[in-house]
Coordinates of C-alpha atoms in Angstrom, one line a residue:
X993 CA -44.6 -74.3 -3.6
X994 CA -47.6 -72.1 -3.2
X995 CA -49.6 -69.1 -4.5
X996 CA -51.6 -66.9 -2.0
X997 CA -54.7 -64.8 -4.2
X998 CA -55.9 -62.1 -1.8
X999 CA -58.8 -59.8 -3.1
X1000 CA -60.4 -57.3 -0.8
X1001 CA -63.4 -54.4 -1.1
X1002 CA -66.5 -54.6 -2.0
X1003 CA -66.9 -56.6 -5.4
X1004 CA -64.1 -59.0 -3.7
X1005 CA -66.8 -62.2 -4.0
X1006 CA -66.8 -61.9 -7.6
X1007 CA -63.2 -63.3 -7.7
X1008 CA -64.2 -66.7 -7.2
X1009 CA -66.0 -66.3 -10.6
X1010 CA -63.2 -65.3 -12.5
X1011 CA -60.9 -67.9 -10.9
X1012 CA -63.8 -70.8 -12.2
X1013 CA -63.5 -71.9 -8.5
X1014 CA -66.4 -72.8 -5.8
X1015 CA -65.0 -71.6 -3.0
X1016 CA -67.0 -74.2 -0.6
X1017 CA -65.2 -77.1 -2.6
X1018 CA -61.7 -78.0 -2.5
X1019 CA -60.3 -78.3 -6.1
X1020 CA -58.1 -81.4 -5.8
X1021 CA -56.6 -83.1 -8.9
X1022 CA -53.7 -85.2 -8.9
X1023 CA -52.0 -85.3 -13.1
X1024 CA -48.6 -87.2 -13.9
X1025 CA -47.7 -87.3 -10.0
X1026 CA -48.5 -83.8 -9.2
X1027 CA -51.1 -82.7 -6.8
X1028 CA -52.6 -79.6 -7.3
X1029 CA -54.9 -77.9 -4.9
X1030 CA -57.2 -74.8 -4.6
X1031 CA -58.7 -74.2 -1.5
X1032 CA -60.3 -70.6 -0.4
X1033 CA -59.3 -69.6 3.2
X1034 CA -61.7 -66.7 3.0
X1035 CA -64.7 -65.9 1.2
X1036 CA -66.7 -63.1 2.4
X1037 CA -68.6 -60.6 0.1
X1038 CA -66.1 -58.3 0.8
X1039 CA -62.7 -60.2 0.8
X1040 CA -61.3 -63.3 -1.1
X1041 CA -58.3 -65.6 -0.1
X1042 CA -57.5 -68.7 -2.1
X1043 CA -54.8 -70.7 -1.4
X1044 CA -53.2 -72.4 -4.5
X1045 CA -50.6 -75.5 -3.7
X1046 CA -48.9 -77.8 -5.9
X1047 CA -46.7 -80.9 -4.4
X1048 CA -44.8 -82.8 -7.2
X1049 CA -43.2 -86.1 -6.9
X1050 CA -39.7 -85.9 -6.2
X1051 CA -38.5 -89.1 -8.0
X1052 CA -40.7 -88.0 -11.3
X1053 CA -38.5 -84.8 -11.1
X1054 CA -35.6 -86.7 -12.1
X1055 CA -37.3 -90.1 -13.9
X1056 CA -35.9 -89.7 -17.8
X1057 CA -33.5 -86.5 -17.0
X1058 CA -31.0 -86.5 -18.9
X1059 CA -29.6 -85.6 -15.4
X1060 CA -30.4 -88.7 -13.6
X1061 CA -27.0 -89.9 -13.4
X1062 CA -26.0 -86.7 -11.6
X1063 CA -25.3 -87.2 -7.5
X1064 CA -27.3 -83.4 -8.2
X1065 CA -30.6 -85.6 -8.3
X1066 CA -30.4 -86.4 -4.4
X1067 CA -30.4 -83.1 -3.3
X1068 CA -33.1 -81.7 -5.8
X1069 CA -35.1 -78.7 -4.8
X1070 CA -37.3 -78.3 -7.2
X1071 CA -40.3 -79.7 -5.7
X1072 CA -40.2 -76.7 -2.6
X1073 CA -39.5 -73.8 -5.0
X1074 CA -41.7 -71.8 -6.7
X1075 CA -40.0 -71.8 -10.7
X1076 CA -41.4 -72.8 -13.9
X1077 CA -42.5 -75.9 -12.7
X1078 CA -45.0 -74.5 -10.6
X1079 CA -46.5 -72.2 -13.2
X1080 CA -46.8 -75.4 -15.8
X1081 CA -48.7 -77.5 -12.6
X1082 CA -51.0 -74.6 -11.8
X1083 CA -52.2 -73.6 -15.1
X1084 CA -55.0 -75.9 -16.2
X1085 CA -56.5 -74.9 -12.9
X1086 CA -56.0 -71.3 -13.8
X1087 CA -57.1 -71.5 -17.0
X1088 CA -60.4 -69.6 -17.5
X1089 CA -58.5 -66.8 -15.3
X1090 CA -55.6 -66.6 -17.1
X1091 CA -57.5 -66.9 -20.4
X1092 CA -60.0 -64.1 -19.0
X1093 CA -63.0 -66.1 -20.0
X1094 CA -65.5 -66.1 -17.4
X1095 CA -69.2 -66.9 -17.2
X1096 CA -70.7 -64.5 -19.5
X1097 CA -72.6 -62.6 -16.6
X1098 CA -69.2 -61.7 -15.2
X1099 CA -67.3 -60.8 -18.7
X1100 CA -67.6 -57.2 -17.2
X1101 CA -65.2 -57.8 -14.5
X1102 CA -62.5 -59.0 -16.4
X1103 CA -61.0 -55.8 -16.9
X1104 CA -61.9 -54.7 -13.3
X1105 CA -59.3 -53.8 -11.3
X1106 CA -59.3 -55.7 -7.5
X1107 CA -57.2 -54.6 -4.6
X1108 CA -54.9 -57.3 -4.5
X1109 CA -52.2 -59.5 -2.6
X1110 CA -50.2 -61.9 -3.9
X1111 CA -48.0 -63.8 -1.4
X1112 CA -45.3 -66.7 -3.5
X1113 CA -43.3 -68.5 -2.5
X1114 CA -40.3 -69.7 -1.9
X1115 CA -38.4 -68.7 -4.6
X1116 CA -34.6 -69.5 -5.1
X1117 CA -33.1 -66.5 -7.0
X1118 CA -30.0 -65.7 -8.7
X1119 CA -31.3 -61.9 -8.4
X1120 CA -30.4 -59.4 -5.8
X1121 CA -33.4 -58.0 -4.0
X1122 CA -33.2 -54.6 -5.8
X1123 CA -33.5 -56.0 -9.0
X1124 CA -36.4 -58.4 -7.5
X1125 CA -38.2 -55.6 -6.3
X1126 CA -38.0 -53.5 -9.8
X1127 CA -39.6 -56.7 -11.5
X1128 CA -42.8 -56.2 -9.7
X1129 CA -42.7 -52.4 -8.7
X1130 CA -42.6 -50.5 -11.9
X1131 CA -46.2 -52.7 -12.5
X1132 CA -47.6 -51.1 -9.7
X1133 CA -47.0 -53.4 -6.7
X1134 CA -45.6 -52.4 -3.5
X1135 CA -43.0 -55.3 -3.0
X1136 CA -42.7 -57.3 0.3
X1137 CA -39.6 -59.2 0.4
X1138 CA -38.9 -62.2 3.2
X1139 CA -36.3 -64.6 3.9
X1140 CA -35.5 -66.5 6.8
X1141 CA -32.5 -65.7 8.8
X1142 CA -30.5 -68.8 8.5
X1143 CA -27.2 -69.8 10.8
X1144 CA -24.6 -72.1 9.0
X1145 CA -22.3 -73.7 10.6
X1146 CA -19.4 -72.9 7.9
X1147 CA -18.7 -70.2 6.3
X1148 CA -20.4 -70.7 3.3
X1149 CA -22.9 -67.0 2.7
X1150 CA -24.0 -64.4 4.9
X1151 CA -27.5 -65.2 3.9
X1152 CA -30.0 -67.4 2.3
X1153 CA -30.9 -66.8 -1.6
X1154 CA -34.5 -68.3 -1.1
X1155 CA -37.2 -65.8 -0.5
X1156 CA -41.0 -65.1 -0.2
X1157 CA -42.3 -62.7 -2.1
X1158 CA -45.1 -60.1 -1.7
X1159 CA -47.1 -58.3 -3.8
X1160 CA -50.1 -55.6 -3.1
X1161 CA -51.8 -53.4 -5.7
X1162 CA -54.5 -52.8 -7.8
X1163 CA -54.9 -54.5 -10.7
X1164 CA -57.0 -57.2 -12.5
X1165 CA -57.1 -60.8 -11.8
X1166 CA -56.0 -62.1 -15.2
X1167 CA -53.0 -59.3 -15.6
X1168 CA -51.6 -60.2 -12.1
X1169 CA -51.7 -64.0 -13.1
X1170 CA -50.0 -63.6 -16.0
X1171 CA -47.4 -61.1 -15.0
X1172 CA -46.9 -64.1 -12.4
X1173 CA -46.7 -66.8 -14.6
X1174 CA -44.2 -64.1 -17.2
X1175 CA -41.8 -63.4 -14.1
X1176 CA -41.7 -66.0 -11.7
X1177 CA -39.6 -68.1 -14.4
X1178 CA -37.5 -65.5 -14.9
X1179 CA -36.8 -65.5 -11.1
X1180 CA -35.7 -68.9 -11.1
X1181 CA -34.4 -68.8 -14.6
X1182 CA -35.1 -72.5 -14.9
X1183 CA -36.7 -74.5 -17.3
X1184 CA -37.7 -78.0 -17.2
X1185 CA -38.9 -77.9 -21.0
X1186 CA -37.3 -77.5 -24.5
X1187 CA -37.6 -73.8 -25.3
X1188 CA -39.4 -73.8 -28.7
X1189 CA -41.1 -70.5 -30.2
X1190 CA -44.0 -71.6 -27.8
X1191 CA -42.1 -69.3 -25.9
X1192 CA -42.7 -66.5 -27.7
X1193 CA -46.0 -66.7 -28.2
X1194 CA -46.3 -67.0 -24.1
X1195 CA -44.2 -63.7 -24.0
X1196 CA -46.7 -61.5 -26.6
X1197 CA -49.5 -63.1 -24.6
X1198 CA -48.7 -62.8 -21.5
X1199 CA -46.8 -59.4 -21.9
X1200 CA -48.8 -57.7 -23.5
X1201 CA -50.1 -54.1 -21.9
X1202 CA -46.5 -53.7 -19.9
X1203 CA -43.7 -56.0 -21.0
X1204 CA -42.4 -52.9 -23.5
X1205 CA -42.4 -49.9 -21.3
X1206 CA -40.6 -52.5 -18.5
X1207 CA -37.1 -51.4 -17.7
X1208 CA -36.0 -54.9 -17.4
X1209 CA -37.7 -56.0 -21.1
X1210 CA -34.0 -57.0 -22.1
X1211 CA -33.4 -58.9 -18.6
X1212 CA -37.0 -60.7 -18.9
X1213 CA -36.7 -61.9 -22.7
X1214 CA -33.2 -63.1 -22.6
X1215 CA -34.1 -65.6 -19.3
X1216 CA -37.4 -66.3 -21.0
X1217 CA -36.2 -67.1 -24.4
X1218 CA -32.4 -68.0 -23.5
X1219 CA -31.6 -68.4 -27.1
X1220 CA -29.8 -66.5 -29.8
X1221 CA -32.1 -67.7 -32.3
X1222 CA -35.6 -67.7 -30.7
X1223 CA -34.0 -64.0 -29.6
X1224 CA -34.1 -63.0 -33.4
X1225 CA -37.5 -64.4 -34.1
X1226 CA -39.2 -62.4 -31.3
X1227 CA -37.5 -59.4 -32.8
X1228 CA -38.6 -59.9 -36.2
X1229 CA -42.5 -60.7 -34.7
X1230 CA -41.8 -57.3 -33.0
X1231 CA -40.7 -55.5 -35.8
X1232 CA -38.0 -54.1 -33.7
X1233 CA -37.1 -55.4 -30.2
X1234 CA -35.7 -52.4 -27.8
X1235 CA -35.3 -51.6 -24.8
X1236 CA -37.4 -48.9 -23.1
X1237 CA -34.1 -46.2 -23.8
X1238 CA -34.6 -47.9 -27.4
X1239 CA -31.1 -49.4 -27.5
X1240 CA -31.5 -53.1 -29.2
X1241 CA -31.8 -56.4 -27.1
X1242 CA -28.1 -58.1 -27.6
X1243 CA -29.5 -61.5 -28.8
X1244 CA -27.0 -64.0 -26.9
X1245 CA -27.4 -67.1 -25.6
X1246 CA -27.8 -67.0 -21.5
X1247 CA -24.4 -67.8 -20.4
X1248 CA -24.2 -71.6 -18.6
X1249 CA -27.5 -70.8 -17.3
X1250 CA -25.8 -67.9 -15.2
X1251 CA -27.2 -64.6 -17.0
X1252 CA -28.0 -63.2 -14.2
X1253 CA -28.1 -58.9 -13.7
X1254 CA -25.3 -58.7 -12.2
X1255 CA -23.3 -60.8 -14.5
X1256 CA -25.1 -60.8 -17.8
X1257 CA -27.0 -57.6 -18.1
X1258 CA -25.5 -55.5 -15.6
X1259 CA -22.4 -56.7 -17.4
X1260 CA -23.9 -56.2 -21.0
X1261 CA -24.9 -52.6 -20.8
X1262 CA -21.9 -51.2 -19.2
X1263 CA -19.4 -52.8 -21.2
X1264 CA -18.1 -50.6 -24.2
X1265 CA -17.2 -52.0 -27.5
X1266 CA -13.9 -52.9 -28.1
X1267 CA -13.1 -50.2 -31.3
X1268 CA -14.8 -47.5 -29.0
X1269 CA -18.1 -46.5 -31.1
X1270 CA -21.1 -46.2 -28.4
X1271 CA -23.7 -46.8 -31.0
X1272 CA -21.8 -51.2 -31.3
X1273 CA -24.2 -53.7 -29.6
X1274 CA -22.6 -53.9 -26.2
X1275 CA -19.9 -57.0 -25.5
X1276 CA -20.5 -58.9 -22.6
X1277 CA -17.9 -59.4 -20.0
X1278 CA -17.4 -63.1 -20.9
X1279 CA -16.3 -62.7 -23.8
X1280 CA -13.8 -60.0 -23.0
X1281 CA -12.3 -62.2 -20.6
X1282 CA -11.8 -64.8 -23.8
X1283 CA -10.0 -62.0 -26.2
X1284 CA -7.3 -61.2 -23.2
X1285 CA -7.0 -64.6 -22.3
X1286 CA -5.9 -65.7 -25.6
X1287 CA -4.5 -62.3 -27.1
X1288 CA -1.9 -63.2 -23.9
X1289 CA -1.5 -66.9 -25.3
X1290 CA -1.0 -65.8 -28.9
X1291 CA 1.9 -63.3 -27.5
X1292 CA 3.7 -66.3 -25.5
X1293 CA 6.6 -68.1 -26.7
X1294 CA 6.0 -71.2 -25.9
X1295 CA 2.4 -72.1 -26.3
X1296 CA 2.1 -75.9 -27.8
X1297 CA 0.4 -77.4 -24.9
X1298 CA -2.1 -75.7 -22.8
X1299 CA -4.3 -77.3 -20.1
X1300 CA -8.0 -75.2 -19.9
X1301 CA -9.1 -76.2 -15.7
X1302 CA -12.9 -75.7 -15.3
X1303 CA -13.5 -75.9 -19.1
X1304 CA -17.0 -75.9 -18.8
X1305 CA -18.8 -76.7 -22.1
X1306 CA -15.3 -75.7 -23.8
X1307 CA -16.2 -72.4 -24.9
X1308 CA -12.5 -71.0 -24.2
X1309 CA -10.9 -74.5 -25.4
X1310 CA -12.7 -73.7 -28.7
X1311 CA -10.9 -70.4 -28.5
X1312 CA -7.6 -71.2 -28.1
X1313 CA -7.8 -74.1 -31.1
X1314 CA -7.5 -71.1 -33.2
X1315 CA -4.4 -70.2 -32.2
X1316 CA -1.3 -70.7 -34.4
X1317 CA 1.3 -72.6 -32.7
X1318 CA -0.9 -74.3 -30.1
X1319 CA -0.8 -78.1 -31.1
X1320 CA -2.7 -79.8 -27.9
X1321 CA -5.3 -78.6 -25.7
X1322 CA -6.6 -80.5 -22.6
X1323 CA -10.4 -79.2 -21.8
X1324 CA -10.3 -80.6 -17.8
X1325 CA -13.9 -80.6 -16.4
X1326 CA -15.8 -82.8 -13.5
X1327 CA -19.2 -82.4 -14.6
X1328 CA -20.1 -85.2 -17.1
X1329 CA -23.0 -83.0 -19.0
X1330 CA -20.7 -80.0 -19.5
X1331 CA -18.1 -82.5 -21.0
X1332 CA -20.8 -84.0 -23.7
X1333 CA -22.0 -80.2 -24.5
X1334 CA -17.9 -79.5 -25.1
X1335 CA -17.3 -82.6 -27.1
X1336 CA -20.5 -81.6 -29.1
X1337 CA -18.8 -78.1 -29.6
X1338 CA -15.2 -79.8 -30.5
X1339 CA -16.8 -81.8 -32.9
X1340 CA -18.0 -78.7 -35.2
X1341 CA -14.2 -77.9 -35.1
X1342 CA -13.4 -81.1 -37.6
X1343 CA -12.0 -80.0 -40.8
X1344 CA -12.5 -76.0 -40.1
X1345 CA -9.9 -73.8 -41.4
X1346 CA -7.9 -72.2 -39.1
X1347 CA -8.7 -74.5 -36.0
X1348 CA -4.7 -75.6 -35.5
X1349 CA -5.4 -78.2 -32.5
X1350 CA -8.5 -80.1 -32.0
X1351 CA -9.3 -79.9 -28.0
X1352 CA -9.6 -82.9 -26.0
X1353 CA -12.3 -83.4 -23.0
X1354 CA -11.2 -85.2 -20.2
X1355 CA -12.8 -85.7 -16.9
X1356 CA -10.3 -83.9 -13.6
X1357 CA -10.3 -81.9 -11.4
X1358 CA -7.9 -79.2 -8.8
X1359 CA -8.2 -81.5 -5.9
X1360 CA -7.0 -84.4 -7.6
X1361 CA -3.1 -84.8 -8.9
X1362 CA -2.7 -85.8 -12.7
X1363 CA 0.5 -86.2 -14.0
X1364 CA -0.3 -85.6 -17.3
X1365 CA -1.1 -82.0 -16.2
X1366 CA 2.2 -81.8 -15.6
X1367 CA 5.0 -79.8 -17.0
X1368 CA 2.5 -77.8 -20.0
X1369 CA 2.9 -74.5 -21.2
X1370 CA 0.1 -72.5 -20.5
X1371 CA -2.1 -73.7 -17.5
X1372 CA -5.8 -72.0 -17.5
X1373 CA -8.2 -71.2 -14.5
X1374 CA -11.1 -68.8 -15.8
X1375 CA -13.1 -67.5 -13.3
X1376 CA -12.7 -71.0 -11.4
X1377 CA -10.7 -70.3 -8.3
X1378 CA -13.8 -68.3 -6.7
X1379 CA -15.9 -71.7 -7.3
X1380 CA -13.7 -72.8 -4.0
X1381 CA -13.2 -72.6 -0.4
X1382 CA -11.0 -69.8 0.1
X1383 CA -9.0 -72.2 2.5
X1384 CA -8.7 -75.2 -0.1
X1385 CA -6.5 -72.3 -2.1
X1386 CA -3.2 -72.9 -0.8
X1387 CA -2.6 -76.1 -1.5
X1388 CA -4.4 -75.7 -4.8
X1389 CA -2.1 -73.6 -5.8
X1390 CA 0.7 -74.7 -4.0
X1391 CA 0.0 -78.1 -6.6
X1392 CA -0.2 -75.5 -9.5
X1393 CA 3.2 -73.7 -8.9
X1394 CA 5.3 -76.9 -7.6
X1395 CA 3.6 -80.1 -8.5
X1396 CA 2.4 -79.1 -12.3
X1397 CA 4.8 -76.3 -13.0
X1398 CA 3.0 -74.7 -16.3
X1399 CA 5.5 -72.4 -18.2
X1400 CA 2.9 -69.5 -17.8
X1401 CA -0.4 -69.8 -15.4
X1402 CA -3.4 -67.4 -16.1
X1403 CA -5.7 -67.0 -13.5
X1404 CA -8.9 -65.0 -13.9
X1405 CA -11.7 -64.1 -10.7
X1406 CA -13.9 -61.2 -10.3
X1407 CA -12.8 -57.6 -8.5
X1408 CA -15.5 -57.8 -6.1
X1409 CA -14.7 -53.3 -5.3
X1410 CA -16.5 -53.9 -9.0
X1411 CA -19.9 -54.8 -7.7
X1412 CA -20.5 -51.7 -6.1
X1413 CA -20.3 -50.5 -10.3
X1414 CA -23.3 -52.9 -10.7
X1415 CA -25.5 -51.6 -7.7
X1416 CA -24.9 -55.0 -6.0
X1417 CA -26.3 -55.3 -2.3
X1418 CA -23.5 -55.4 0.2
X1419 CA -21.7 -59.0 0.5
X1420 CA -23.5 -60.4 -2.5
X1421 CA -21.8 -62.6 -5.0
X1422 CA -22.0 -62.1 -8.8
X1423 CA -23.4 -66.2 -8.7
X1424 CA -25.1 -68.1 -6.1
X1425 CA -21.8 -70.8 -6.3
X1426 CA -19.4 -68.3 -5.6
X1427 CA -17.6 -68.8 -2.5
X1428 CA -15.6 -65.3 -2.3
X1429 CA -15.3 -62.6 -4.3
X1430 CA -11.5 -60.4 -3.5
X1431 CA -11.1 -57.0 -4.1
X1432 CA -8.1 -56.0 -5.9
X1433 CA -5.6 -55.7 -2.9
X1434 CA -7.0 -58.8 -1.6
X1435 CA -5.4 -60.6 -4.4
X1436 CA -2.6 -59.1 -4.7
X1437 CA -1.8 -60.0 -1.0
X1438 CA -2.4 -63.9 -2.1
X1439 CA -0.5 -63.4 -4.8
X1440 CA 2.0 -62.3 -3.2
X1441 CA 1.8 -65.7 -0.5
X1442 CA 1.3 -68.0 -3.5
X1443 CA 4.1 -67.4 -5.4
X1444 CA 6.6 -67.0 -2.3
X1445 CA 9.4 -69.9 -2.2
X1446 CA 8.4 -70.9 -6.0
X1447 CA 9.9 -70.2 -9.5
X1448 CA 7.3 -67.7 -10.4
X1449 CA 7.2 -64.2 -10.7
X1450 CA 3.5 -62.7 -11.5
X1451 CA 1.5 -59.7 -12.6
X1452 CA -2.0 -58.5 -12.1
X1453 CA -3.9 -56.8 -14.8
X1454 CA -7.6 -55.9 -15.3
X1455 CA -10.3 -57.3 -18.0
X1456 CA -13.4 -54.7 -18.5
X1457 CA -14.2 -51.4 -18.6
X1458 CA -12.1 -49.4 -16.2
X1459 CA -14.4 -47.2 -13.9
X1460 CA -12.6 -44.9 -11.5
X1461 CA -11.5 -46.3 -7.7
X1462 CA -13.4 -49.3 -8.4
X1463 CA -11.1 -50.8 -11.4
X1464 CA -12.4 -53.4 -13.9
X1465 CA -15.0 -55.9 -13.3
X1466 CA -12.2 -58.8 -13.9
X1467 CA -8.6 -59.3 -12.5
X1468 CA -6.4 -61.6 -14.6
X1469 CA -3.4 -63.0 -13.0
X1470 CA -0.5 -63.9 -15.1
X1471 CA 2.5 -66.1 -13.5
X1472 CA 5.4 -66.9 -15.4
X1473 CA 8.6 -69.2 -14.8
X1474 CA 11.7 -67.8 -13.7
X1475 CA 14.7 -68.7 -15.8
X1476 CA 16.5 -71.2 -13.9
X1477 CA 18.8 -70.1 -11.5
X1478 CA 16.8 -67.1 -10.0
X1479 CA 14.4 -68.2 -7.5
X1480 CA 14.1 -66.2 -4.2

């Protein structure tokens, strides 16, 4: 993980100054098993190059996680991205920079605006390239973006997510840094710290002069700030926190870590409110997809036992407990953190009126047969079946249909003709794990293989607001049991 600080013209020498740096020493420091170094390439009265590289240790990436049981740990990539971490290991070196404190006899140049590049990288982003590029080109910068054409031998993406980034403009040496050290987190959107109001603090700092006339304010605090709460506070610091077309931020907290444009405020701002009135905060597509799922379990006649698949942190499970007639509710999820952060959720559901079954968290998964799966009411994949191999499908749901043999199965998965609604580039996913995205004929052609030779009859409905030839952002999949006596 690196940082490239390029300054050219005539006053480029006086860089060095402002960066607290000698550039014929190597700054070298080595804090908590990370070695940061600063060492100038190029330093000329008229142009500046300093090379700033930080090399963690792997193991102390994952020493005291609360993650260190994860298999996750061995295939860690934090210590070669550019993310948070970086920012936090870079900073005391930067520090009179960012903190614009020079030697007194260079004060002047503080506000002095240096024709600049900044080269980063590589960053592993959730965010299509357009959205990368408005970041940094509404502050000025003409925007550079590379990635290396990678060849994989399965079909897995048409290209990597990882990319270098490059910046050129005029501007100051402390606004650049911070912009960097404001926005390169929100690239990664990771954080290896608690988020406290720290945060906030770091955003009026660090923002201030052209956070509030940014496009993508809303998309910048929610990945900075994540939280609901801190959200609110930030708005009250404010006095009123807007976007630049003055419509309010929608304080939510970031979706599984997956609040990404194109699914979290791409999503957002096009969705309408459900009773119609433009001037209601804007409902995300999420939970859209929970109101149809369960308004269609409410309506069903036989509802007692329902089976959530991919329950995640039991969000939807939670959901569903308030349904009257529904009396057990399996939450089915592999990952071992999402199942504590559901039973956490399950346990605020003791002794709540109106909660008619209390879910349960249990560890499964599609590729492995349970028998207790079998034979339920309503079976539940949302947005799960795009987490898969395309090819793994059949059988998947060839188990589903024959081997479990739910009363009604709802399936939910993105209508990928959708993205083009979202200004998505060409063959890019809505999340960096999906493995397909179908359009809606796509799926109804596999719906139409799936439930050949079975007991089921299906129909196909959409979840979202409806745009014209692209449909809604969500296809929901009902199947339902024939009585006996009818299969074809």
């Amino acid at each position: 993980m690196h940082l490239i600080l390029q300054a050219s013209g005539a006053d480029a020498a006086v860089v060095s100054h402002l960066l607290a740096k000698n550039p014929n020493n190597i700054y070298d420091r080595t804090d908590k098993g990370v070695r940061v170094r600063m060492v100038y390439t190029r330093a000329t009265s008229s142009e500046t190059e300093v090379l700033i590289h930080a090399e963690p240790d792997p193991v102390d990436l994952v020493r005291g996680s609360p993650d260190g049981y994860d298999i996750t740990q061995y295939i860690n990539d934090r210590e070669f991205v550019t993310s948070s971490l970086f920012c936090s290991y870079i900073r005391s070196a930067l520090g009179t920079a960012l903190n614009g404190k020079p030697k007194e006899e260079y004060t002047k140049w503080v506000e002095h605006p240096f024709d600049l590049q900044l080269s980063f990288g590589p960053v592993a982003s959730d965010l299509p390239d357009r959205v990368v590029e408005e970041l940094f080109s509404h502050l000025g910068y003409a925007v550079t973006l590379e990635r290396e054409e990678l060849s994989y031998s399965f079909d897995l993406k048409k290209r990597s997510s990882v990319r270098r980034i490059i910046l050129r403009g005029q501007e100051t040496v402390q606004n650049a840094l911070r912009q960097l050290f404001l926005l390169i987190p929100v690239l990664d959107n990771y954080k290896h710290y608690f988020i406290s109001e720290d945060e906030i603090d770091k955003i009026k700092r660090y923002g201030d002069g052209w956070l509030e006339t940014h496009p993508h304010k809303e998309l910048i605090v929610k990945r900075t700030l994540r939280f609901a709460e801190l959200i609110r506070k930030y708005e009250s610091k404010e006095g009123v926190l807007s976007s630049p077309d003055n419509k309010p931020l929608s304080p939510e907290k970031v979706e599984d870590g997956r609040d990404v444009l194109t699914e979290g405020s791409i999503e957002a701002s096009t969705e309408a409110s459900t009773d119609g009135r433009t001037d209601d905060p804007p409902v995300r597509l999420n939970e859209l997809r929970y109101r149809a799922i369960t308004d269609v379990v409410a309506r069903l006649p036989h509802r007692r036992r329902i089976v959530d698949m991919g329950a995640g942190e039991g969000k939807l499970s939670a959901r569903l407990a308030t349904i009257a007639g529904v009396e057990s509710i399996l939450a089915v999820e592999p990952s071992g953190q999402s199942r504590l952060r559901a039973m956490e959720r399950f346990a605020k559901l003791e002794g709540r009126h109106g909660v008619f079954a209390m879910p349960e968290p249990i560890i499964g998964s599609l590729f492995y047969f349970d028998e207790q799966m079998q034979h339920q009411d309503v079976m539940i994949l949302c947005e799960v079946i795009e987490h898969i191999e395309a090819y793994r499908l059949d059988g998947i749901m060839n188990t589903l249909l024959q081997e479990y043999q739910p009363e009604v199965l709802i399936v939910t998965t993105p209508n990928k003709e959708y993205n083009d609604v979202y200004a998505m580039e060409q063959e890019s996913f809505r999340h960096h794990d999906h493995r397909f995205e179908w359009t809606r004929a796509e799926l109804a052609e596999r719906c139409v293989e799936w439930s050949a030779g079975t007991n089921y009859t299906y129909t196909i409905q959409g979840i979202g607001e409806q745009v014209e030839g692209y449909g809604q952002p969500t296809q929901m999949i009902i199947f339902g049991r024939r009585e006996e006596g009818h299969q074809q």
